Coordinates of C-alpha atoms in Angstrom, one line a residue:
Chain A
M204 CA 89.3 341.6 -8.4
T205 CA 86.5 343.8 -9.4
A206 CA 83.2 344.1 -7.6
S207 CA 81.3 342.7 -10.6
R208 CA 83.1 339.3 -10.2
L209 CA 81.9 338.8 -6.7
Q210 CA 79.3 336.1 -6.4
L211 CA 76.7 337.9 -4.4
P212 CA 73.3 336.3 -3.7
V213 CA 70.6 338.3 -5.2
V214 CA 67.4 339.0 -3.4
D215 CA 64.9 340.9 -5.4
K216 CA 62.2 341.4 -3.0
E217 CA 61.8 341.9 0.7
Q218 CA 59.3 339.1 0.5
R219 CA 62.2 336.6 -0.2
L220 CA 63.9 337.5 3.1
I221 CA 60.7 336.9 5.0
E222 CA 60.3 333.6 3.2
I223 CA 63.8 332.5 4.2
R224 CA 63.1 333.4 7.8
R225 CA 59.8 331.5 7.8
E226 CA 61.4 328.5 6.1
A227 CA 64.2 328.5 8.7
E228 CA 61.7 328.8 11.5
D229 CA 59.4 326.1 10.3
R230 CA 61.7 323.5 8.9
G231 CA 65.1 324.4 10.4
R232 CA 66.6 324.2 6.9
I233 CA 66.9 326.6 4.0
D234 CA 67.3 324.7 0.8
S235 CA 68.9 327.3 -1.4
R236 CA 71.9 327.6 0.9
G237 CA 71.7 324.4 2.8
I238 CA 72.1 326.1 6.1
R239 CA 70.9 324.1 9.1
P240 CA 70.9 325.9 12.4
A241 CA 71.5 323.5 15.3
G242 CA 68.4 322.5 17.1
A243 CA 65.9 323.9 14.6
P244 CA 62.9 324.1 14.2
F245 CA 62.9 326.4 17.2
P246 CA 60.0 326.8 19.5
R247 CA 58.7 330.3 20.3
A248 CA 58.8 331.7 23.8
S249 CA 55.1 331.7 24.8
V250 CA 52.6 330.8 27.5
E251 CA 52.5 327.3 25.9
T252 CA 56.2 326.7 25.6
G253 CA 57.6 328.8 28.5
Y254 CA 60.9 330.3 27.7
Y255 CA 61.6 328.3 24.5
G256 CA 61.0 325.1 26.5
I257 CA 64.3 325.7 28.4
P258 CA 64.0 323.9 31.8
L259 CA 63.4 326.3 34.7
L260 CA 64.9 324.0 37.3
K261 CA 68.5 322.8 37.6
R262 CA 69.2 319.1 37.4
P263 CA 70.7 317.5 40.6
S264 CA 74.5 317.7 40.4
W265 CA 74.8 314.4 42.3
T266 CA 76.7 311.6 40.6
W267 CA 76.6 307.8 40.9
E268 CA 77.6 307.8 44.5
I269 CA 74.3 309.1 45.8
P270 CA 71.9 306.3 44.7
L271 CA 74.5 303.8 45.9
Y272 CA 74.7 305.7 49.2
F273 CA 70.9 305.6 49.5
F274 CA 71.0 301.8 49.0
V275 CA 73.9 301.2 51.4
G276 CA 72.5 303.5 54.1
G277 CA 69.1 302.0 53.9
A278 CA 70.4 298.4 54.2
A279 CA 72.8 299.4 57.0
G280 CA 70.2 301.3 59.0
A281 CA 67.7 298.4 58.9
S282 CA 70.5 295.9 59.7
A283 CA 71.4 297.9 62.9
V284 CA 67.7 297.7 63.9
I285 CA 67.5 294.0 63.2
G286 CA 70.8 293.4 65.0
A287 CA 69.8 295.3 68.1
I288 CA 66.3 293.8 68.3
A289 CA 67.7 290.3 67.7
S290 CA 70.2 290.9 70.5
Y291 CA 67.6 292.2 72.9
T292 CA 65.2 289.4 72.2
G293 CA 67.9 286.8 72.7
A294 CA 67.9 285.5 69.1
D295 CA 70.7 283.6 67.4
R296 CA 74.1 285.3 68.3
R297 CA 75.4 284.7 64.8
L298 CA 72.5 286.6 63.3
V299 CA 73.2 289.5 65.7
R300 CA 76.9 289.5 64.8
H301 CA 76.2 289.4 61.0
A302 CA 73.6 292.2 61.3
R303 CA 76.1 294.3 63.2
W304 CA 78.8 293.7 60.6
I305 CA 76.5 294.8 57.8
A306 CA 75.7 298.0 59.8
A307 CA 79.4 298.6 60.5
A308 CA 80.3 298.1 56.8
G309 CA 77.6 300.5 55.8
S310 CA 78.8 303.0 58.4
V311 CA 82.2 303.1 56.8
L312 CA 81.0 303.0 53.1
S313 CA 78.3 305.6 53.6
P314 CA 80.5 308.6 54.5
A315 CA 83.1 307.5 51.9
L316 CA 80.4 307.7 49.2
L317 CA 79.0 310.9 50.6
I318 CA 82.4 312.6 50.7
S319 CA 83.4 311.5 47.3
D320 CA 80.3 313.1 45.8
L321 CA 81.1 316.5 47.3
G322 CA 82.4 319.2 45.0
R323 CA 85.1 319.8 47.7
P324 CA 85.7 316.6 49.5
S325 CA 88.4 318.1 51.7
R326 CA 85.7 320.3 53.2
F327 CA 83.5 317.5 54.5
L328 CA 84.0 318.6 58.0
N329 CA 82.2 321.9 57.2
M330 CA 79.0 319.8 57.4
L331 CA 79.7 319.6 61.2
R332 CA 79.9 323.4 61.7
V333 CA 76.2 323.7 62.3
F334 CA 73.1 321.6 63.0
K335 CA 70.1 322.8 61.0
A336 CA 66.8 321.1 61.8
Q337 CA 65.2 322.6 58.6
S338 CA 67.9 321.0 56.4
P339 CA 67.4 317.2 55.8
M340 CA 71.0 317.1 54.6
S341 CA 72.3 318.5 57.9
V342 CA 70.0 316.2 60.0
G343 CA 71.1 313.3 57.8
V344 CA 74.8 314.0 58.3
W345 CA 74.5 314.2 62.1
T346 CA 72.4 311.0 62.1
L347 CA 75.0 309.3 59.9
L348 CA 77.7 310.4 62.4
G349 CA 75.8 308.9 65.4
F350 CA 74.9 305.8 63.5
S351 CA 78.4 305.2 62.3
G352 CA 79.9 305.7 65.7
G353 CA 77.4 303.4 67.3
S354 CA 77.5 300.6 64.7
V355 CA 81.3 300.5 64.5
A356 CA 81.6 300.5 68.3
A357 CA 79.1 297.7 68.7
A358 CA 80.7 295.5 66.0
F359 CA 84.2 296.2 67.4
A360 CA 83.3 295.6 71.0
G361 CA 81.3 292.5 70.1
S362 CA 84.3 290.9 68.3
M363 CA 86.6 291.9 71.1
R364 CA 84.3 290.2 73.6
E365 CA 84.2 287.0 71.5
R366 CA 88.0 286.9 71.3
Y367 CA 89.1 288.1 74.7
G368 CA 86.1 287.4 76.9
E369 CA 83.8 289.6 79.0
S370 CA 85.1 292.8 80.6
L371 CA 83.2 295.8 81.9
P372 CA 84.6 298.5 79.4
I373 CA 83.9 296.2 76.5
R374 CA 80.4 295.5 77.7
I375 CA 79.7 299.2 78.2
L376 CA 81.0 300.0 74.7
E377 CA 79.0 297.2 73.1
N378 CA 75.7 298.1 74.8
A379 CA 76.1 301.8 74.2
G380 CA 77.1 301.2 70.6
E381 CA 74.1 298.9 70.1
A382 CA 71.7 301.4 71.6
A383 CA 73.1 304.2 69.5
S384 CA 73.0 302.2 66.3
L385 CA 69.3 301.3 67.0
L386 CA 68.4 304.9 67.9
F387 CA 70.1 306.5 64.9
G388 CA 69.5 303.5 62.6
L389 CA 65.8 304.0 62.7
P390 CA 65.9 307.5 61.0
F391 CA 69.0 306.6 59.0
S392 CA 67.2 303.8 57.3
N393 CA 64.6 306.2 55.7
Y394 CA 65.7 309.8 56.0
T395 CA 67.0 309.8 52.4
G396 CA 63.3 309.9 51.4
V397 CA 63.0 313.1 53.3
L398 CA 66.2 314.4 51.7
I399 CA 64.8 314.1 48.1
G400 CA 61.2 314.7 49.1
A401 CA 61.8 318.2 50.5
T402 CA 63.2 319.6 47.2
A403 CA 62.0 321.7 44.3
I404 CA 62.0 318.7 42.0
P405 CA 58.3 317.9 41.2
A406 CA 58.6 314.1 40.9
W407 CA 60.2 314.0 44.3
N408 CA 58.2 316.6 46.3
E409 CA 54.9 315.2 45.0
N410 CA 55.8 312.0 46.8
A411 CA 57.4 313.5 50.0
G412 CA 54.7 311.8 52.1
E413 CA 55.5 308.3 50.8
L414 CA 59.2 308.3 49.9
P415 CA 60.6 307.8 53.5
I416 CA 58.4 304.8 54.1
H417 CA 59.1 303.4 50.7
F418 CA 62.9 303.8 51.1
G419 CA 62.7 302.4 54.7
M420 CA 61.0 299.3 53.5
S421 CA 63.3 299.0 50.6
G422 CA 66.2 299.2 53.0
L423 CA 64.6 296.5 55.3
A424 CA 64.2 294.2 52.3
A425 CA 67.9 294.7 51.3
S426 CA 69.0 294.1 54.9
V427 CA 67.0 290.9 55.2
G428 CA 68.3 289.8 51.8
L429 CA 71.9 290.3 52.8
L430 CA 71.5 288.4 56.1
E431 CA 69.9 285.5 54.2
L432 CA 72.8 285.4 51.8
M433 CA 75.1 285.3 54.8
G434 CA 73.4 282.0 55.7
H435 CA 70.4 282.9 57.8
R436 CA 67.9 281.3 55.5
R437 CA 66.1 279.4 58.2
S438 CA 65.3 282.4 60.4
R439 CA 61.6 282.7 60.6
A440 CA 61.8 286.3 61.8
L441 CA 63.8 287.3 58.7
Q442 CA 61.2 285.5 56.5
M443 CA 58.4 287.5 58.2
L444 CA 60.3 290.8 57.7
G445 CA 61.1 289.9 54.1
L446 CA 57.4 289.1 53.5
G447 CA 56.2 292.3 55.1
A448 CA 58.6 294.4 53.1
A449 CA 57.6 292.6 49.8
V450 CA 53.9 293.2 50.6
F451 CA 54.5 296.9 51.2
E452 CA 56.6 297.2 48.0
C453 CA 53.7 295.5 46.0
W454 CA 51.4 298.2 47.4
E455 CA 53.9 301.0 46.6
G456 CA 54.3 299.7 43.1
W457 CA 50.6 299.6 42.6
R458 CA 50.2 303.1 44.0
L459 CA 52.8 304.4 41.5
E460 CA 51.4 302.5 38.5
S461 CA 47.8 303.5 39.1
R462 CA 48.5 307.2 39.5
K463 CA 46.7 309.4 36.9
S464 CA 48.7 312.2 35.5
S465 CA 48.3 314.5 32.6
A466 CA 52.0 315.2 32.1
P467 CA 54.5 312.6 31.0
E468 CA 55.3 311.1 34.3
P469 CA 59.0 310.2 34.9
L470 CA 57.9 307.7 37.5
Q471 CA 55.9 305.7 34.9
H472 CA 57.4 306.4 31.5
G473 CA 60.8 306.5 29.9
S474 CA 64.0 305.1 31.2
S475 CA 63.4 306.3 34.8
G476 CA 59.9 304.8 34.8
G477 CA 61.4 301.5 33.4
I478 CA 64.1 301.3 36.2
I479 CA 61.5 302.1 38.9
R480 CA 59.2 299.5 37.5
A481 CA 61.9 296.8 37.3
G482 CA 63.0 297.7 40.8
G483 CA 59.4 297.5 42.0
I484 CA 58.9 294.0 40.5
L485 CA 62.1 292.7 42.0
S486 CA 61.2 294.3 45.4
G487 CA 57.6 293.4 45.5
P488 CA 55.8 290.6 43.6
L489 CA 58.8 288.4 42.8
P490 CA 60.2 288.0 46.4
L491 CA 56.6 287.8 47.7
A492 CA 56.0 284.8 45.3
L493 CA 59.3 283.2 46.1
R494 CA 58.9 283.6 49.9
S495 CA 55.3 282.3 49.7
A496 CA 56.4 279.3 47.7
S497 CA 59.2 278.6 50.2
M498 CA 56.7 278.7 53.0
L499 CA 54.2 276.4 51.2
S500 CA 56.9 273.9 50.4
G501 CA 57.4 273.0 54.0
G502 CA 58.8 276.3 55.0
N503 CA 62.4 275.2 54.6
S504 CA 63.2 275.8 51.0
T505 CA 66.4 277.8 51.4
A506 CA 67.1 277.9 47.6
L507 CA 63.8 279.8 47.1
R508 CA 64.7 282.2 49.9
K509 CA 68.1 282.7 48.4
W510 CA 66.6 283.9 45.1
A511 CA 64.1 286.0 47.0
A512 CA 67.0 287.6 48.8
I513 CA 68.9 288.3 45.6
S514 CA 65.8 289.7 44.0
A515 CA 65.1 292.0 46.9
I516 CA 68.6 293.4 47.0
A517 CA 68.7 294.1 43.3
G518 CA 65.2 295.6 43.6
S519 CA 66.3 297.9 46.4
L520 CA 69.3 299.2 44.5
L521 CA 67.3 299.7 41.3
T522 CA 64.6 301.5 43.2
R523 CA 67.1 304.1 44.4
I524 CA 68.7 304.5 41.0
G525 CA 65.3 304.9 39.4
W526 CA 64.1 307.5 41.8
I527 CA 67.3 309.6 41.4
H528 CA 67.1 309.3 37.7
A529 CA 63.4 310.3 37.8
G530 CA 64.5 313.5 39.6
H531 CA 66.9 314.3 36.7
V532 CA 64.1 313.8 34.2
S533 CA 61.6 315.7 36.2
A534 CA 64.0 318.7 36.5
Q535 CA 64.2 318.8 32.7
D536 CA 60.4 319.1 32.4
W537 CA 59.7 322.8 31.9
R538 CA 56.0 322.4 32.0
E539 CA 55.5 321.3 35.6
P540 CA 57.1 324.3 37.5
L541 CA 55.4 326.7 35.1
R542 CA 52.1 325.0 35.7
I543 CA 51.6 324.5 31.9
R544 CA 49.2 321.7 31.0
E545 CA 49.1 320.2 27.6
Chain B
M46 CA 71.0 349.2 57.0
A47 CA 68.4 349.5 54.3
V48 CA 66.8 346.3 52.9
T49 CA 67.4 346.5 49.1
A50 CA 66.1 344.9 46.0
F51 CA 66.3 344.8 42.2
L52 CA 63.5 345.9 39.9
T53 CA 64.1 344.8 36.4
D54 CA 61.9 346.5 33.9
S55 CA 61.7 344.6 30.6
T56 CA 60.0 347.4 28.8
L57 CA 63.2 349.5 29.1
C58 CA 65.7 346.7 28.4
I59 CA 67.5 346.9 25.0
G60 CA 69.1 343.5 25.3
C61 CA 72.7 344.9 25.3
K62 CA 73.9 342.4 27.9
A63 CA 76.0 345.1 29.6
C64 CA 74.7 343.7 32.9
E65 CA 76.1 340.3 32.1
V66 CA 79.4 341.7 31.2
A67 CA 79.6 344.1 34.2
C68 CA 78.7 341.2 36.5
K69 CA 81.4 338.9 35.0
E70 CA 84.0 341.6 35.2
W71 CA 83.3 342.8 38.7
N72 CA 82.8 339.3 40.2
G73 CA 85.4 337.5 38.1
V74 CA 83.0 335.0 36.7
S75 CA 84.3 332.8 34.0
E76 CA 83.3 333.0 30.3
D77 CA 80.5 330.5 29.5
G78 CA 80.3 330.2 25.8
L79 CA 79.7 332.7 23.1
D80 CA 77.7 330.4 20.9
W81 CA 74.1 331.2 20.1
S82 CA 71.6 328.9 21.6
G83 CA 69.4 329.2 18.6
F84 CA 66.7 330.9 20.8
S85 CA 66.8 334.4 19.5
Y86 CA 70.0 336.2 20.6
D87 CA 70.3 334.2 23.8
N88 CA 73.6 332.3 24.3
T89 CA 73.3 330.7 27.8
G90 CA 69.6 329.9 28.1
A91 CA 69.4 330.4 31.8
V92 CA 71.2 331.8 34.9
G93 CA 73.7 329.3 36.3
H94 CA 77.0 329.0 38.1
S95 CA 78.8 331.2 35.5
T96 CA 75.8 333.3 34.5
W97 CA 74.6 335.4 37.3
R98 CA 72.7 337.9 35.1
H99 CA 71.1 336.5 32.1
V100 CA 69.2 338.5 29.4
K101 CA 66.2 336.7 28.0
F102 CA 65.1 337.4 24.5
V103 CA 61.4 336.7 24.1
E104 CA 60.1 337.1 20.5
N105 CA 56.5 338.1 20.4
A106 CA 54.0 338.6 17.6
P107 CA 54.5 341.6 15.4
E108 CA 53.2 344.8 17.0
P109 CA 53.0 347.5 14.4
G110 CA 52.7 351.0 15.9
F111 CA 54.5 350.3 19.2
G112 CA 58.1 349.7 18.6
G113 CA 57.5 350.7 15.0
N114 CA 58.4 347.3 13.7
A115 CA 57.0 346.1 10.4
A116 CA 54.0 343.8 10.3
E117 CA 56.2 340.9 9.0
L118 CA 58.7 341.1 11.8
N119 CA 58.5 339.9 15.4
S120 CA 58.6 342.3 18.2
W121 CA 61.1 341.6 21.0
S122 CA 61.0 341.7 24.7
F123 CA 64.2 341.5 26.7
S124 CA 64.4 340.8 30.4
S125 CA 67.5 340.5 32.5
D126 CA 67.1 337.6 34.9
V127 CA 68.9 337.2 38.2
C128 CA 68.8 335.3 41.5
K129 CA 65.5 336.2 43.1
H130 CA 67.0 336.5 46.7
C131 CA 63.8 334.9 48.2
E132 CA 62.5 336.0 51.5
N133 CA 62.2 332.3 52.4
A134 CA 65.1 330.9 50.4
G135 CA 65.1 327.2 49.6
C136 CA 68.9 327.2 49.1
L137 CA 69.6 328.9 52.4
E138 CA 67.3 326.5 54.4
A139 CA 68.8 323.5 52.7
C140 CA 72.5 324.3 53.1
P141 CA 74.0 321.9 55.6
T142 CA 77.2 323.8 56.2
G143 CA 75.8 327.3 56.9
A144 CA 77.7 328.6 53.9
I145 CA 74.5 330.3 52.6
V146 CA 73.5 333.2 54.7
R147 CA 71.1 336.2 54.7
T148 CA 73.0 339.5 54.4
E149 CA 72.0 342.7 56.2
F150 CA 70.6 343.9 52.9
G151 CA 68.2 341.1 52.6
G152 CA 70.2 339.2 49.9
V153 CA 71.1 335.5 50.0
F154 CA 74.9 335.0 49.9
V155 CA 76.9 331.9 49.3
Q156 CA 80.2 332.1 51.3
P157 CA 82.7 330.6 48.9
D158 CA 85.1 329.8 51.7
I159 CA 82.6 327.6 53.5
C160 CA 80.7 325.8 50.7
N161 CA 81.8 322.2 50.3
G162 CA 79.8 321.5 47.1
C163 CA 77.2 319.1 48.5
G164 CA 74.8 320.2 45.8
Y165 CA 71.7 320.2 48.0
C166 CA 71.0 323.9 47.4
V167 CA 70.8 323.1 43.6
V168 CA 67.7 320.9 44.1
A169 CA 66.2 323.2 46.7
C170 CA 65.9 326.3 44.5
P171 CA 62.4 326.8 43.0
F172 CA 63.8 329.2 40.4
G173 CA 66.7 327.0 39.2
V174 CA 69.3 329.6 40.0
V175 CA 72.1 328.2 42.1
E176 CA 74.3 325.6 40.4
R177 CA 77.5 323.6 41.2
N178 CA 80.5 324.6 39.1
P179 CA 81.8 321.2 37.8
D180 CA 85.3 322.5 37.6
D181 CA 85.5 324.3 40.9
G182 CA 83.1 321.9 42.8
R183 CA 81.4 324.7 44.8
A184 CA 77.9 326.2 44.2
F185 CA 77.7 329.7 42.8
K186 CA 75.1 332.3 42.1
C187 CA 74.5 336.1 42.2
T188 CA 76.0 337.6 45.4
F189 CA 73.7 340.7 45.2
C190 CA 77.1 342.4 45.0
Y191 CA 77.4 342.1 48.7
D192 CA 81.0 343.5 48.6
R193 CA 79.7 346.7 46.7
Q194 CA 76.6 347.1 48.9
K195 CA 78.9 346.9 52.0
V196 CA 80.6 350.1 50.9
G197 CA 77.4 351.8 49.7
L198 CA 77.7 351.1 46.0
K199 CA 75.0 349.8 43.6
P200 CA 75.4 346.2 42.3
A201 CA 77.6 346.2 39.1
C202 CA 74.7 345.2 36.8
A203 CA 72.4 348.0 38.0
K204 CA 75.3 350.5 37.7
A205 CA 76.2 349.4 34.1
C206 CA 72.6 349.3 32.8
P207 CA 72.4 352.1 30.2
T208 CA 68.6 352.4 30.2
E209 CA 68.0 351.9 33.9
S210 CA 66.1 348.8 33.1
I211 CA 67.8 347.4 36.2
K212 CA 66.8 349.5 39.1
F213 CA 68.3 349.1 42.6
G214 CA 67.1 350.6 45.8
E215 CA 65.2 350.2 49.1
I216 CA 62.7 347.4 48.6
E217 CA 59.4 349.1 49.6
T218 CA 60.2 352.2 47.6
L219 CA 61.0 350.0 44.6
R220 CA 57.8 348.1 45.1
A221 CA 55.8 351.4 45.0
D222 CA 57.8 352.5 42.0
A223 CA 57.0 349.3 40.2
R224 CA 53.3 349.6 40.8
A225 CA 53.3 353.2 39.5
R226 CA 55.3 352.1 36.5
V227 CA 52.9 349.3 35.6
E228 CA 50.0 351.7 35.9
E229 CA 51.8 354.2 33.7
L230 CA 52.5 351.6 31.1
Q231 CA 48.9 350.4 31.1
Q232 CA 47.7 354.0 30.6
R233 CA 50.0 354.3 27.7
G234 CA 48.2 351.3 26.1
M235 CA 50.4 348.4 27.2
D236 CA 47.5 346.6 28.8
D237 CA 49.6 343.4 29.3
A238 CA 52.3 345.1 31.4
N239 CA 52.4 343.5 34.8
L240 CA 54.6 343.1 37.9
Y241 CA 56.1 339.7 38.8
D242 CA 56.5 339.7 42.6
P243 CA 55.5 336.4 44.1
T244 CA 54.6 337.6 47.6
E245 CA 51.6 335.3 47.9
T246 CA 53.5 332.0 47.8
S247 CA 55.6 330.2 50.4
V248 CA 58.8 332.0 49.2
G249 CA 57.2 335.1 50.7
G250 CA 58.3 337.6 48.2
T251 CA 61.7 338.2 46.6
H252 CA 64.4 340.8 46.4
A253 CA 64.2 340.8 42.6
M254 CA 61.0 342.0 41.0
F255 CA 60.3 342.0 37.3
I256 CA 58.1 344.1 35.1
V257 CA 57.1 342.1 32.0
R258 CA 54.6 342.3 29.3
G259 CA 52.2 339.4 28.8
D260 CA 52.4 336.1 30.7
A261 CA 55.4 335.9 33.0
R262 CA 55.7 332.2 32.1
A263 CA 57.1 333.1 28.7
Y264 CA 60.1 334.5 30.7
N265 CA 60.5 331.2 32.7
L266 CA 59.1 332.9 35.8
P267 CA 57.1 330.3 37.7
P268 CA 53.6 331.3 38.7
K269 CA 53.7 329.6 42.1
P270 CA 57.3 329.1 43.3
E271 CA 57.4 327.1 46.6
V272 CA 60.2 326.9 49.1
P273 CA 60.8 323.1 49.6
T274 CA 60.7 323.4 53.4
I275 CA 56.9 323.2 53.1
Y276 CA 57.3 319.5 52.4
L277 CA 59.3 318.8 55.5
K278 CA 56.4 318.2 57.9
K279 CA 54.8 315.6 55.6
A280 CA 58.2 313.9 54.9
W281 CA 59.4 313.7 58.5
T282 CA 56.0 312.4 59.5
A283 CA 56.4 309.7 57.0
S284 CA 59.9 309.0 58.2
A285 CA 58.6 308.7 61.8
I286 CA 55.9 306.3 60.6
G287 CA 58.5 304.3 58.7
A288 CA 60.8 304.1 61.7
A289 CA 57.9 303.0 63.9
V290 CA 56.8 300.3 61.5
L291 CA 60.4 299.1 61.2
L292 CA 60.9 299.0 65.0
G293 CA 57.4 297.4 65.6
G294 CA 57.7 294.9 62.8
T295 CA 61.2 293.8 63.8
L296 CA 60.2 293.4 67.4
A297 CA 57.1 291.4 66.5
A298 CA 59.0 289.2 64.1
F299 CA 61.7 288.3 66.7
L300 CA 59.3 288.0 69.7
A301 CA 57.2 285.7 67.7
E302 CA 60.2 283.5 67.0
R303 CA 61.3 283.4 70.6
P304 CA 58.9 280.8 72.1
R305 CA 59.6 278.4 69.3
S306 CA 63.4 278.6 69.8
R307 CA 63.0 277.9 73.5
R308 CA 61.0 274.8 73.0

């Protein structure tokens, strides 16, 4: 083969090379050769685009277990509080027993979810090497430990007492477990808000002052809902707690929706905004309306309360999924950490 | 033991990626793709679990006269990015296992035999450096060549750098050197040369400083990095309020029910 038979592209002028480059930059395509570089047209690195718009922050590496853990932990923590207070005020023993069972079930499920999300699950016990007050994850793990121990002890001792009758060791175990589950249940119901609030993710840390209360109320609504589904649909105390949580969630939803922001806000827009909004409606206005209706219709409409319960539980779960998802979206936003405004 | 730091001078960098290669070879970091990202000659985009040094390629407007490039071509800036080894390190504060520690050289080191891969450091880093390796499960980042520094050697990247764009040394000496270098560059006509050293923010300074030209944001260097522990007070206060409301509300609800049930 001689050199003259090679099909070499001919470029007469330097100007043509510059044209090809410009064309590639502007359109991401060069017609004469049909080459299309992946991702074109490419942004420039600049003050306006940052480093080619590549996100500065890393996305959370957490998987589906974490929003579920947030939901389970919130409901379990609030259930322990309801169970203990109901017991102390001498309320219906069945309600106390069911609340304890929800707390105990959450106590078993929570560590399982947490461990399965670890990159090295076999090293879960490394969490217990140290206690670090400045790490919400460390504080949370120790709280979970105390909560789990207390809740499982209270539920176990309670069922032992019912089956085999009163005895001193059982009563001590039951009372100590109940006290521990109350003491640790209070922070356990809402610490997950601190956990994601104290991070570098803008959508989370901008709401660090509200997230714990929001998550705590969401957990309370889920706990009330679960108890109502277990048959406690005539409890006035649960109705009041459900109403209170729904009123708070209405306010929280209004706060999120009315926020003014120049940047595309993952809490309002896109898929994460949609999930949070759906969660908010199911947690706030809908159960509020259903509960109000059940009270107006003689106060004894258990069917309406059942639907309020289902709505609140679904809303609580969606709220956690939405907030975690918003963190992923927020981490991908390169403008916010670079303080670039459109 | 001297407290040390990196000073990465983008005006000396030639974009050869010797630092990336040296880092990978010394530390046994896995290969992470040889495909171009499409953003100049960058192939990984950012530092991560398998990229502890990362050369950024910033294409600027043509600058005839300086690098001697033609008016039609872009001028280039290269800058080798690395873990900043913050004075107040978000990852270190967040780590629940105590796997992340401060070394005697001032660096932030993830002990691989302790890390259990909880992933909390990942969301606590204001520079997006530390990352969980999905295959291994643990979090990884630059070790500041703790093993080499222990025996008095320079970190691998600084040793391999052919132009001394990556300088390594005692932190205050380097800081003084950096200021002198910026002044020198400005006198030579590079008015936009500046030092990136966020001492004024809550991270309280870093053990990795950068000399760049123009706005540091074009190099993905955040103007105001904040250590997430600054949000703790607000968040725990909210948690306490939430707990108090939960306790008070539950007590009120059940106490209000009591008289009726006795009737």
